[in-house]
XYZ file of C-alpha atoms in Angstrom:
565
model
C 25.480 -0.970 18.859
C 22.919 -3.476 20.131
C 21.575 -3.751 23.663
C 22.056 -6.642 25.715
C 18.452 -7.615 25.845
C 18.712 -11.034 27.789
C 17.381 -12.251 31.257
C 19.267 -15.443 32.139
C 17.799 -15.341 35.707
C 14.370 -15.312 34.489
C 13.639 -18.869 36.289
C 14.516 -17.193 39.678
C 12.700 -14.143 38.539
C 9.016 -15.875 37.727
C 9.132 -18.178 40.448
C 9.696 -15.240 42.898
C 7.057 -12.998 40.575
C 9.484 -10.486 39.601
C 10.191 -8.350 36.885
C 10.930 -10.158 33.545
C 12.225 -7.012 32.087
C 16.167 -7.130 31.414
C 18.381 -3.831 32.713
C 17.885 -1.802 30.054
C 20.982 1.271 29.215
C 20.622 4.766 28.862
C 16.669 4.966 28.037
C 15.094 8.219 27.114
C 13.401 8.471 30.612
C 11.420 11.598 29.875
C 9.666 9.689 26.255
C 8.989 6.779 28.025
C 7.281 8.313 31.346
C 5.151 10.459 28.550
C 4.078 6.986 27.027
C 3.021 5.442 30.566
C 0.998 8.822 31.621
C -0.841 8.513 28.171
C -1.301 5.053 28.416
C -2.737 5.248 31.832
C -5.591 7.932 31.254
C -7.165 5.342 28.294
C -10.099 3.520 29.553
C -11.345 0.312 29.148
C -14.250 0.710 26.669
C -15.832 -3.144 27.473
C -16.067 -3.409 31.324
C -18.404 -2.370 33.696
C -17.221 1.464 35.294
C -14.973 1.580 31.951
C -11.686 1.429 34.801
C -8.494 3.680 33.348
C -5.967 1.273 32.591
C -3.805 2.894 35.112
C -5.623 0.459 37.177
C -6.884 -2.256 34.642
C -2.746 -2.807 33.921
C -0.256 -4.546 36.010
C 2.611 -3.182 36.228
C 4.210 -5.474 33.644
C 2.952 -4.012 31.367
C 3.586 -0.284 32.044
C 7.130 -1.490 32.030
C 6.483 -2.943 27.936
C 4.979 0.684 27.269
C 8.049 2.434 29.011
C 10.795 0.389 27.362
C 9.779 0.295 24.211
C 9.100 4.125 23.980
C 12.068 4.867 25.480
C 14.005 3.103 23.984
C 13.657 5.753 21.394
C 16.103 8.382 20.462
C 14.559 11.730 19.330
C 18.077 13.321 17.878
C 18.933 10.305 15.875
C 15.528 8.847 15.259
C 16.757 5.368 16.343
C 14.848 2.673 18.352
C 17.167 0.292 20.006
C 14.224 -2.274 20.585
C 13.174 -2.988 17.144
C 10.945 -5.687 17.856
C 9.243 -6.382 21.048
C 8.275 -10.635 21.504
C 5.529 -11.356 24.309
C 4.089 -14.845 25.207
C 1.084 -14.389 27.514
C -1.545 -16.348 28.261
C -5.082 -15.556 27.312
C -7.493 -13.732 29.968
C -4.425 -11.447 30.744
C -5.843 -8.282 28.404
C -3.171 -8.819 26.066
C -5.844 -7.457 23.158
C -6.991 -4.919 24.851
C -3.901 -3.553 26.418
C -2.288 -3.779 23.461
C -4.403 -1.342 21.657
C -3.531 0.461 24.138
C -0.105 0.618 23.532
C -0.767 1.351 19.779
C -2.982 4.486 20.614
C -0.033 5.396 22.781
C 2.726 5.323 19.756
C 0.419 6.987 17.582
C -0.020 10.101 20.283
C 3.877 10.266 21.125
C 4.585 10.063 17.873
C 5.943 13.180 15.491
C 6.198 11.673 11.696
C 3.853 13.182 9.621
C 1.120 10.592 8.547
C 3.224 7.816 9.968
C 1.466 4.132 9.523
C 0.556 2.214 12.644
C -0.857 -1.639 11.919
C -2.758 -3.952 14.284
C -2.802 -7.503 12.501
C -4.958 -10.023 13.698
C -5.453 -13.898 12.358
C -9.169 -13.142 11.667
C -11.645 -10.460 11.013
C -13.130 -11.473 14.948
C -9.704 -10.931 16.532
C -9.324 -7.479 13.835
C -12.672 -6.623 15.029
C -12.026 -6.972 19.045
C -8.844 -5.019 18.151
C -10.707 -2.119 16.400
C -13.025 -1.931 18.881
C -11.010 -1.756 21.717
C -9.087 1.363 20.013
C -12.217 3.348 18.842
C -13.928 2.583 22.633
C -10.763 4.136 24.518
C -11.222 7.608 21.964
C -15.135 7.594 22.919
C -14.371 7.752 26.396
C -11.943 10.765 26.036
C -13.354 14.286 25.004
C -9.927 14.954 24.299
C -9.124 12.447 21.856
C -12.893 12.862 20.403
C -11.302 16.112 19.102
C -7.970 14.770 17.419
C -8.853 11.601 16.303
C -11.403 10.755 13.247
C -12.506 6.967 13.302
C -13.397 5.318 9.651
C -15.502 2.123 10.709
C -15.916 1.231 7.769
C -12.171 1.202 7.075
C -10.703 -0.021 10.176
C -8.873 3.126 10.073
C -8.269 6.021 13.273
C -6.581 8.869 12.322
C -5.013 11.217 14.340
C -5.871 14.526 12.933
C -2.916 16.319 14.326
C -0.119 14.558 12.643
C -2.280 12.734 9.930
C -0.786 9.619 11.431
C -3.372 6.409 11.154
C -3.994 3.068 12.957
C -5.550 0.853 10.867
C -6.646 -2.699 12.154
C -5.939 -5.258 9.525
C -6.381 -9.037 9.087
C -2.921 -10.906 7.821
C -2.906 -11.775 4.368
C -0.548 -11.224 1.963
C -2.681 -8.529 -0.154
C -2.495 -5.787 3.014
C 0.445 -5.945 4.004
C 2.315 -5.334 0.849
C 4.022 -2.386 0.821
C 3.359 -1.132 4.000
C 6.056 1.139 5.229
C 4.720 0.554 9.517
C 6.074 2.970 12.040
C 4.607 0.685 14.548
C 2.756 -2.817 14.133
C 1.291 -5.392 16.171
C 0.611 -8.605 15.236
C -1.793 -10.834 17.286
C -1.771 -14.193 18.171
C 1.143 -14.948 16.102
C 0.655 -19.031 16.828
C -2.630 -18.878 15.255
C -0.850 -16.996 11.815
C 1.671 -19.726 11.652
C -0.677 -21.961 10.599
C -0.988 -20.049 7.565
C 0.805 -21.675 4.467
C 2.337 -17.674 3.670
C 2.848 -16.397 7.198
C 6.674 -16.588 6.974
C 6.454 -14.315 3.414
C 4.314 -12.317 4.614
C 5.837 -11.554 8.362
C 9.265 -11.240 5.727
C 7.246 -8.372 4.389
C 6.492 -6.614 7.475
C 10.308 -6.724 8.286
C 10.946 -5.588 5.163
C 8.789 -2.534 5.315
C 10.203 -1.379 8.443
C 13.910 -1.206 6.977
C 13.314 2.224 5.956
C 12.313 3.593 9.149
C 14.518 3.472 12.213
C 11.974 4.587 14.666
C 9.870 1.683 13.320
C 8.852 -1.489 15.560
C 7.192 -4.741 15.808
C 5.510 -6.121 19.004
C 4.315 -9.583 18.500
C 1.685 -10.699 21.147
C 0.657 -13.695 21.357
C -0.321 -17.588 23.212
C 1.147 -20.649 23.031
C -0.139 -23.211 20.861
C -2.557 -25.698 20.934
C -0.752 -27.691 18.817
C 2.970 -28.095 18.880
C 4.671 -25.120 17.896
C 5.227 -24.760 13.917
C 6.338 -22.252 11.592
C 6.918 -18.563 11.669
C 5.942 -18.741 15.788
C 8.586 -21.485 16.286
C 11.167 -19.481 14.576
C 10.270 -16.337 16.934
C 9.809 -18.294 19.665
C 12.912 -19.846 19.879
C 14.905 -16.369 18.722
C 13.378 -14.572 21.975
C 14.363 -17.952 23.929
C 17.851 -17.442 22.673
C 17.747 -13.511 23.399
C 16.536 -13.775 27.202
C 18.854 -16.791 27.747
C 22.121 -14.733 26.449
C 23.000 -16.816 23.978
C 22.471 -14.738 21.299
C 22.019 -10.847 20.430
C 19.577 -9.180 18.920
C 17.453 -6.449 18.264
C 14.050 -8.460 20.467
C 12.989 -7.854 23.670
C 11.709 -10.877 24.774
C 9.044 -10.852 27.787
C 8.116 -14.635 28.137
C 5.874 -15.891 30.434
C 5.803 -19.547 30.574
C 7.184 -22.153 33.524
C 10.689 -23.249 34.136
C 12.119 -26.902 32.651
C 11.239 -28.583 35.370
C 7.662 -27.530 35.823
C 6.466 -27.523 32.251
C 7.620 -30.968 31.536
C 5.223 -33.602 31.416
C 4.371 -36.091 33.982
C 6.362 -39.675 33.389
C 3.679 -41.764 34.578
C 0.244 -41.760 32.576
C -2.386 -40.541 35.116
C -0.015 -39.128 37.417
C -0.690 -35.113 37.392
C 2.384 -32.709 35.562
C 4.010 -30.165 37.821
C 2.266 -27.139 35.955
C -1.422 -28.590 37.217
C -0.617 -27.884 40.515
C -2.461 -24.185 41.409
C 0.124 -23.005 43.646
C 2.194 -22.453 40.401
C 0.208 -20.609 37.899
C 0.613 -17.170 39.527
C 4.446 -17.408 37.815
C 2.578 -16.745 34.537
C -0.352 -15.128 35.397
C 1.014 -11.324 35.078
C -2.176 -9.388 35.015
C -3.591 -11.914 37.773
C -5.995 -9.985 40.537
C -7.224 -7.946 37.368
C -8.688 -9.198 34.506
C -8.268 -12.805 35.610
C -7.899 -14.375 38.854
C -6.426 -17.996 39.852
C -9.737 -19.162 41.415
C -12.104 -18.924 38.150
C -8.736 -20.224 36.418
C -8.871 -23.864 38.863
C -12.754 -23.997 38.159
C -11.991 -24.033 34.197
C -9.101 -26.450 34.593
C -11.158 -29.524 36.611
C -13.526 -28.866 33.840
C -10.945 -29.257 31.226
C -9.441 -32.106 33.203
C -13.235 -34.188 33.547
C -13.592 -33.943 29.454
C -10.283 -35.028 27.727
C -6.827 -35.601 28.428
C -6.917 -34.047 24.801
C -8.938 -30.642 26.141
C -6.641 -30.492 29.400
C -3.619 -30.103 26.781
C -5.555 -27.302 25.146
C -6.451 -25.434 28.131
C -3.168 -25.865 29.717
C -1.493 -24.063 26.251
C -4.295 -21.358 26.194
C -4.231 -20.675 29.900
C -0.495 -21.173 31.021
C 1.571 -21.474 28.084
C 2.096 -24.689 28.578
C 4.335 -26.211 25.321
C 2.450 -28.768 23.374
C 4.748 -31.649 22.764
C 2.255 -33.928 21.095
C -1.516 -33.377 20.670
C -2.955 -36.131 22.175
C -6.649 -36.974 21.044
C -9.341 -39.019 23.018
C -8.971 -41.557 19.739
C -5.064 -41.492 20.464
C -2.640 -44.660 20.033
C -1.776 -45.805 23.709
C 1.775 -45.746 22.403
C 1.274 -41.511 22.065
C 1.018 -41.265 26.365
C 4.617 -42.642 26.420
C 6.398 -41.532 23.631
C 7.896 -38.530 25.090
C 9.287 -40.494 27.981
C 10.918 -42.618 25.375
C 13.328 -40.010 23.785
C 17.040 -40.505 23.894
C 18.070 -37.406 21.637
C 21.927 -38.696 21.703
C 20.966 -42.150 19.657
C 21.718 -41.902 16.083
C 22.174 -44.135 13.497
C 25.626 -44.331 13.766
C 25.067 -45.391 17.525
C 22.159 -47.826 16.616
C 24.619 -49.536 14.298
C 27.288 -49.855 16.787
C 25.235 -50.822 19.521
C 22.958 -53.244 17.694
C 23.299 -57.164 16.937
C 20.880 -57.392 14.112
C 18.739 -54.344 12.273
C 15.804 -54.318 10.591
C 14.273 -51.823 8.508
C 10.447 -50.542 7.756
C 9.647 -48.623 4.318
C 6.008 -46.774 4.398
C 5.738 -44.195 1.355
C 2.236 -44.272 -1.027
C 1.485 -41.432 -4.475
C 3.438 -38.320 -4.883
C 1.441 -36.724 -2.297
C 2.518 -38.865 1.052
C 5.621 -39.186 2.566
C 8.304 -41.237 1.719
C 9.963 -42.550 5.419
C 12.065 -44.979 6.617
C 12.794 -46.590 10.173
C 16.051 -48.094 10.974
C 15.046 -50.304 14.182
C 17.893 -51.919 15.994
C 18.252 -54.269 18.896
C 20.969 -53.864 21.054
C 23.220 -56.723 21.914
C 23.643 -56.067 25.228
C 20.793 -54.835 26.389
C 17.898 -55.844 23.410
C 15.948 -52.616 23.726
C 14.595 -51.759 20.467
C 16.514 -48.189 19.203
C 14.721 -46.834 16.330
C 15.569 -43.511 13.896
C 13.778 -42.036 11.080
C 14.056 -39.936 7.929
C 11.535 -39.098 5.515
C 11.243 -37.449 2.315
C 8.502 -35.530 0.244
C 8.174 -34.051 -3.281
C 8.012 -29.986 -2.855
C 4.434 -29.975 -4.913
C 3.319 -31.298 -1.606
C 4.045 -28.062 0.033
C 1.332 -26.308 -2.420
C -1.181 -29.289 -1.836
C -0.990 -29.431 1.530
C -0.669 -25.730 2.462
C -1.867 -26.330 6.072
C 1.136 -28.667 6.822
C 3.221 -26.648 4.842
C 5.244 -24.697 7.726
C 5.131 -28.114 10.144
C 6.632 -29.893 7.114
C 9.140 -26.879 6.395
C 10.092 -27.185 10.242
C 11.253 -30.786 9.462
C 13.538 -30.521 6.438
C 15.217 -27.526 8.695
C 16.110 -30.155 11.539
C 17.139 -32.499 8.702
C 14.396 -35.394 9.430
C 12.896 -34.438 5.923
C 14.246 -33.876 2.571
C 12.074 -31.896 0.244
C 13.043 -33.248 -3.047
C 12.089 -31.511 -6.640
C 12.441 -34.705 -8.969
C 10.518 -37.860 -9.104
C 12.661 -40.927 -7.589
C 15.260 -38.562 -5.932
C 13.291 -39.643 -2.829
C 13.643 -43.514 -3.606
C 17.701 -43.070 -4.480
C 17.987 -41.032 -1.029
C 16.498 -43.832 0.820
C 18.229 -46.746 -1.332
C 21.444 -45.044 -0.151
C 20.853 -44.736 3.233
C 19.956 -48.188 4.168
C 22.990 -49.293 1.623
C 25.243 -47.639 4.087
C 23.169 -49.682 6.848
C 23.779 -52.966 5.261
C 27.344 -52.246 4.772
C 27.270 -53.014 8.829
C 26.604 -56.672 8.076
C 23.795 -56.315 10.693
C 20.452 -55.392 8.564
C 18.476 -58.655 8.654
C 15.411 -57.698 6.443
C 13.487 -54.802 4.992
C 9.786 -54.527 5.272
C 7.203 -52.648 3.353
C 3.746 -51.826 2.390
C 3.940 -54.386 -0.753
C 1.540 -52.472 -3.234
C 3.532 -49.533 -5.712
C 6.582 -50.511 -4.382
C 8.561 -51.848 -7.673
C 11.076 -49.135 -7.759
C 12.144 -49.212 -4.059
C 12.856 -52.961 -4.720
C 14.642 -52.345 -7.692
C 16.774 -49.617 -5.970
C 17.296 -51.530 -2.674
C 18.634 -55.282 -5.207
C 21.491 -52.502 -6.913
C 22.812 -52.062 -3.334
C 22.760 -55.835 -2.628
C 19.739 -56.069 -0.679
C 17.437 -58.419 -2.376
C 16.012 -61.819 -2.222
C 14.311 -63.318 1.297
C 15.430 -59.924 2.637
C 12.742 -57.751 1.428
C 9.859 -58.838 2.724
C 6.336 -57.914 1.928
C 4.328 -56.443 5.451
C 0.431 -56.629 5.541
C -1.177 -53.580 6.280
C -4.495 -52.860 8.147
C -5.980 -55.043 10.589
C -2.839 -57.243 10.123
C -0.473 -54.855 11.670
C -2.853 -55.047 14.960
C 0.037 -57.368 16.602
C 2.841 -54.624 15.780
C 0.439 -51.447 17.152
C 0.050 -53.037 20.814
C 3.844 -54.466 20.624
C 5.179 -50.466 20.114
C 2.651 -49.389 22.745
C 3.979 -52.151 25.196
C 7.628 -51.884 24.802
C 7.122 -48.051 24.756
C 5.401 -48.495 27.943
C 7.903 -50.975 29.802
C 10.697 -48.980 28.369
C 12.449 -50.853 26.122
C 11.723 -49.087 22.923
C 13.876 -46.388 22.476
C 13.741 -43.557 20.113
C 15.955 -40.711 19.202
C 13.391 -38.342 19.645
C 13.129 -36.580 16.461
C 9.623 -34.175 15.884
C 8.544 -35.320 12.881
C 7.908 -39.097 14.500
C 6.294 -37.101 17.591
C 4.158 -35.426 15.016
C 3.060 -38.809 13.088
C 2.572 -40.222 16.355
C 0.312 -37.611 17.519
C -1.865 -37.837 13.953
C -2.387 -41.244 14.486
C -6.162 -42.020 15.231
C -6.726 -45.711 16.278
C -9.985 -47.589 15.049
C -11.579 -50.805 16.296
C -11.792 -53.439 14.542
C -13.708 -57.048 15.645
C -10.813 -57.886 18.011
C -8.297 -55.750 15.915
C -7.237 -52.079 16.560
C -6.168 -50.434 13.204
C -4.128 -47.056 12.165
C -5.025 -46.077 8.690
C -4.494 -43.060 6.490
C -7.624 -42.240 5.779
C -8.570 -42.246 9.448
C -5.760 -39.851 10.260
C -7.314 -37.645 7.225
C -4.891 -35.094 5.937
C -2.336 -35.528 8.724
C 0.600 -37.577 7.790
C 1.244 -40.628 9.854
C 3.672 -42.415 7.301
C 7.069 -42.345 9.613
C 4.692 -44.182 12.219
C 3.277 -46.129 9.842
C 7.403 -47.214 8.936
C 7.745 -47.879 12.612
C 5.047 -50.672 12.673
C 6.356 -51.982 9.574
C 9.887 -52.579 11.255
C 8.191 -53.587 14.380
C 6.509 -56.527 12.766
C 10.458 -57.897 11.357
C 11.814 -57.598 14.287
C 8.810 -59.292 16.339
C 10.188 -62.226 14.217
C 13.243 -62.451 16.393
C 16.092 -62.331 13.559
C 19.245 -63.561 14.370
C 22.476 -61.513 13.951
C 24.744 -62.698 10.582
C 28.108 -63.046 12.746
C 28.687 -65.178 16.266
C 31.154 -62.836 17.499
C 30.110 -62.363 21.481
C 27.789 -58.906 21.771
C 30.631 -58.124 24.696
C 32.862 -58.288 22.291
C 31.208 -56.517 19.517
C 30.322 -53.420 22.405
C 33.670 -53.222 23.080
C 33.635 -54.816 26.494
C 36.424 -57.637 25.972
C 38.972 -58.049 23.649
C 39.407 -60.876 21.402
């Protein structure tokens, strides 16, 4: 049987600062008050008066220990909460009150020489963690007695039982063929960016299967960049729990704003609803404590004063505000209004339909880039510029590029990449694509970087579009008229995308240079970050800056449906 773990109130709930914990059935009341009273006689080993975190802890977070351990049944040896998924922001003792929770397990537990795991990012976090744990023993003359701490190894061990907590940084070598009772992994966003986080977290799974009593509590941020990988993938699985629209064995505690409040502001300059103070006590759960709202508005004009770019970063760090693109102080203006842009119900279907005339932009370089395309439409109607992308790569990339990996893996999951494992399988992909396009009657012209390009052009004349049609497209300082035409019909509103993340990803790689009187997006200024499905945007942008005319002189009315013939 699995609980119903979900919380679909949980706007009404953090706006009013309630509870975020679901109703949880038929708990083992007794286990889980044991796990509170233990947890509440630790100390705090780094702060002044070394406070018990009976006071140190909101009550939040009594309720995490008291669910989880009692969620336990001693007769049948089954946890109902398997894995435990909380979102926090930093400065709310999610470290250190974590360890505490670990201690806890490993005192209330009864399995002889049972393996409890704290996994950190890096040795720094593993360190902090360690730390914390050994501190709260030191303070205890009890625990002096029953517990024997290996610095050296990172290891506790709670004489008693024989059980151990050993503090561990992720990498695949440690954590294969660990059999956990308990683990807690820290700052999961961080791990994500790891090229083998999703093997190895699939290892950590794996090694609970064999014990039922085992768990998982993931603790972590939000991301300073947008969120990728294994983190994504967990993310959006406690999103789905808490919101009831699916089951599962993941009790998700998720402290970040409602829709309305963590969107961004429409209007460049104009503050977002989340920068307003009177807001951040909603996720702010150990607020009064070990962080307070006041030192929290003197860190955030700070923030604001350097960068728009450092104001996104504290905002994710410090109120789990979601990262939609990472906008840099050497941004392209057309990044501020991209998001405002998005019209997630325009496909390419719907671009053909609605469109008079299409264009098309091709940007693709050596094995090691992206291949991507941009269908760019203008509608007959209304002539806003609707524009859709797909891209492909070769999977070697995945090895080369191992700290794109996961983003890149992301992509050919929402189907805006295809990760191809022969040589011109991308090229025949993209041939066909824009052969079903010109099958409209509408695509004008198809423009491209000129240089290495043979075999597209051969491809693209076997599906009839050849000649005056493919057309050649400058790069560098030459595309300086097609950068600040995007930006401006961005801006005004009458560019349209359909809003797909690997375009908000190119867009927010994109580093602008100066030029004489030119601005210029390169590759080699974006560095390893991929801007290539931008870079097919521009291309596109400069065809249809040439005004082409549509093939037929049927009335646009007509062609939208609006009168009859």
């Amino acid at each position: 049987m699995t609980w119903d773990l979900s919380c679909p109130d949980w706007r009404e709930r953090i706006r009013s600062g309630r509870s975020l914990m679901p109703s949880l059935p038929d708990l083992n009341v007794e286990r889980g008050e044991l796990a509170v009273k233990i947890f509440d006689r630790l100390r705090i080993p780094d702060v002044v008066g070394t406070p018990l975190l009976a006071d140190a802890a909101g009550e939040w977070f009594r309720e995490i220990v008291f669910a989880l351990h009692g969620s336990f049944d001693p007769e049948t040896r089954q946890r109902m909460i398997r894995e435990l998924f909380l979102l926090v922001p930093k400065k709310n003792a999610k470290t250190t009150l974590g360890a505490g929770l670990m201690l806890t397990s490993v005192l209330i537990n009864d399995r002889p020489r049972a393996e409890f795991l704290d996994v950190a990012p890096t040795k720094e976090i593993a360190q902090l963690a360690f730390d914390q744990s050994a501190g709260m023993i030191d303070l205890d003359k009890g625990l002096r007695r029953r517990f024997h701490i290996q610095e050296h190894k990172k290891t506790i061990t709670y004489l008693p039982t024989k059980a151990t907590l050993q503090i561990k940084t992720f990498s695949p070598d440690v954590m294969t063929g660990v059999k956990p009772s308990g683990i807690l992994v820290d700052e999961e966003h961080v791990i994500a960016e790891k090229s083998d986080a999703s093997r190895v977290m699939g290892q950590i799974r794996g090694g609970m299967i064999s014990q039922p009593e085992a768990f998982l509590l993931t603790i972590t941020t939000q991301s300073e960049k947008p969120p990728r990988g294994v983190f994504k993938a967990d993310l959006m699985q406690a999103r789905s729990i808490r919101d009831g629209l699916v089951q599962g064995h993941t009790l998700p505690i998720i402290y970040e704003f409602p829709e309305d409040i963590q969107k961004p502001s429409t209007l460049p300059g104009e503050p977002a609803a989340w920068e307003d103070p009177a807001c951040w006590h909603m996720v702010l759960p150990n607020a009064g404590r070990s962080i307070t709202v006041e030192r929290l508005k003197q860190d955030y004009a700070k923030a604001k004063a350097d960068s728009l770019e450092e104001l996104n970063r504290w905002a994710s760090q410090h109120l789990n505000v979601e990262i939609g693109l990472a906008l840099r102080n050497d941004r392209w203006a057309g990044a501020d209004y991209w998001a405002q842009q998005a019209d997630p119900d325009l496909t390419v279907d719907e671009i053909i339909t609605r469109s008079d005339v299409i264009v098309a932009g091709i940007d693709g370089g050596g094995l090691d880039d992206l291949l991507s395309l941009t269908i760019l439409g203008r509608d007959s109607v209304t002539s806003e510029w609707l524009q859709w992308s797909k891209s492909w790569v070769m999977e070697g990339v995945l090895q080369l590029r191992k700290r794109e990996a996961s983003q890149l893996e992301d992509f050919g999951k929402q189907g805006d990449l295809v990760i191809v494992t022969e040589p011109g399988m991308d090229v025949e992909h993209l041939s066909d694509t824009l052969g079903g396009v010109n099958k409209s009657g509408k695509l004008a012209m198809v423009g491209l970087d000129p240089q290495g390009v043979g075999l597209i052009v051969d491809a693209l004349a076997e599906r009839g579009i050849d000649g005056p049609r493919v057309v050649g497209v400058a790069q560098g300082w030459t595309l300086s008229g097609a950068i600040k035409t995007a930006e401006r019909k961005l801006a005004d509103g009458s560019l349209l995308h359909c809003g797909q993340p690997i375009m908000a990803w190119a867009v927010s790689n994109a580093k602008v240079e100066a030029r004489g009187n030119a601005i210029i997006i390169t590759k080699q200024a974006a560095g390893y970050l991929k801007i290539d499905p931008l870079m097919s945007l521009l291309n596109a942008v400069v065809l249809m800056s040439k005004n082409p005319q549509a093939k037929t002189t049927m009335s646009s009315f007509m062609r939208r449906g609006i009168l009859s013939a």
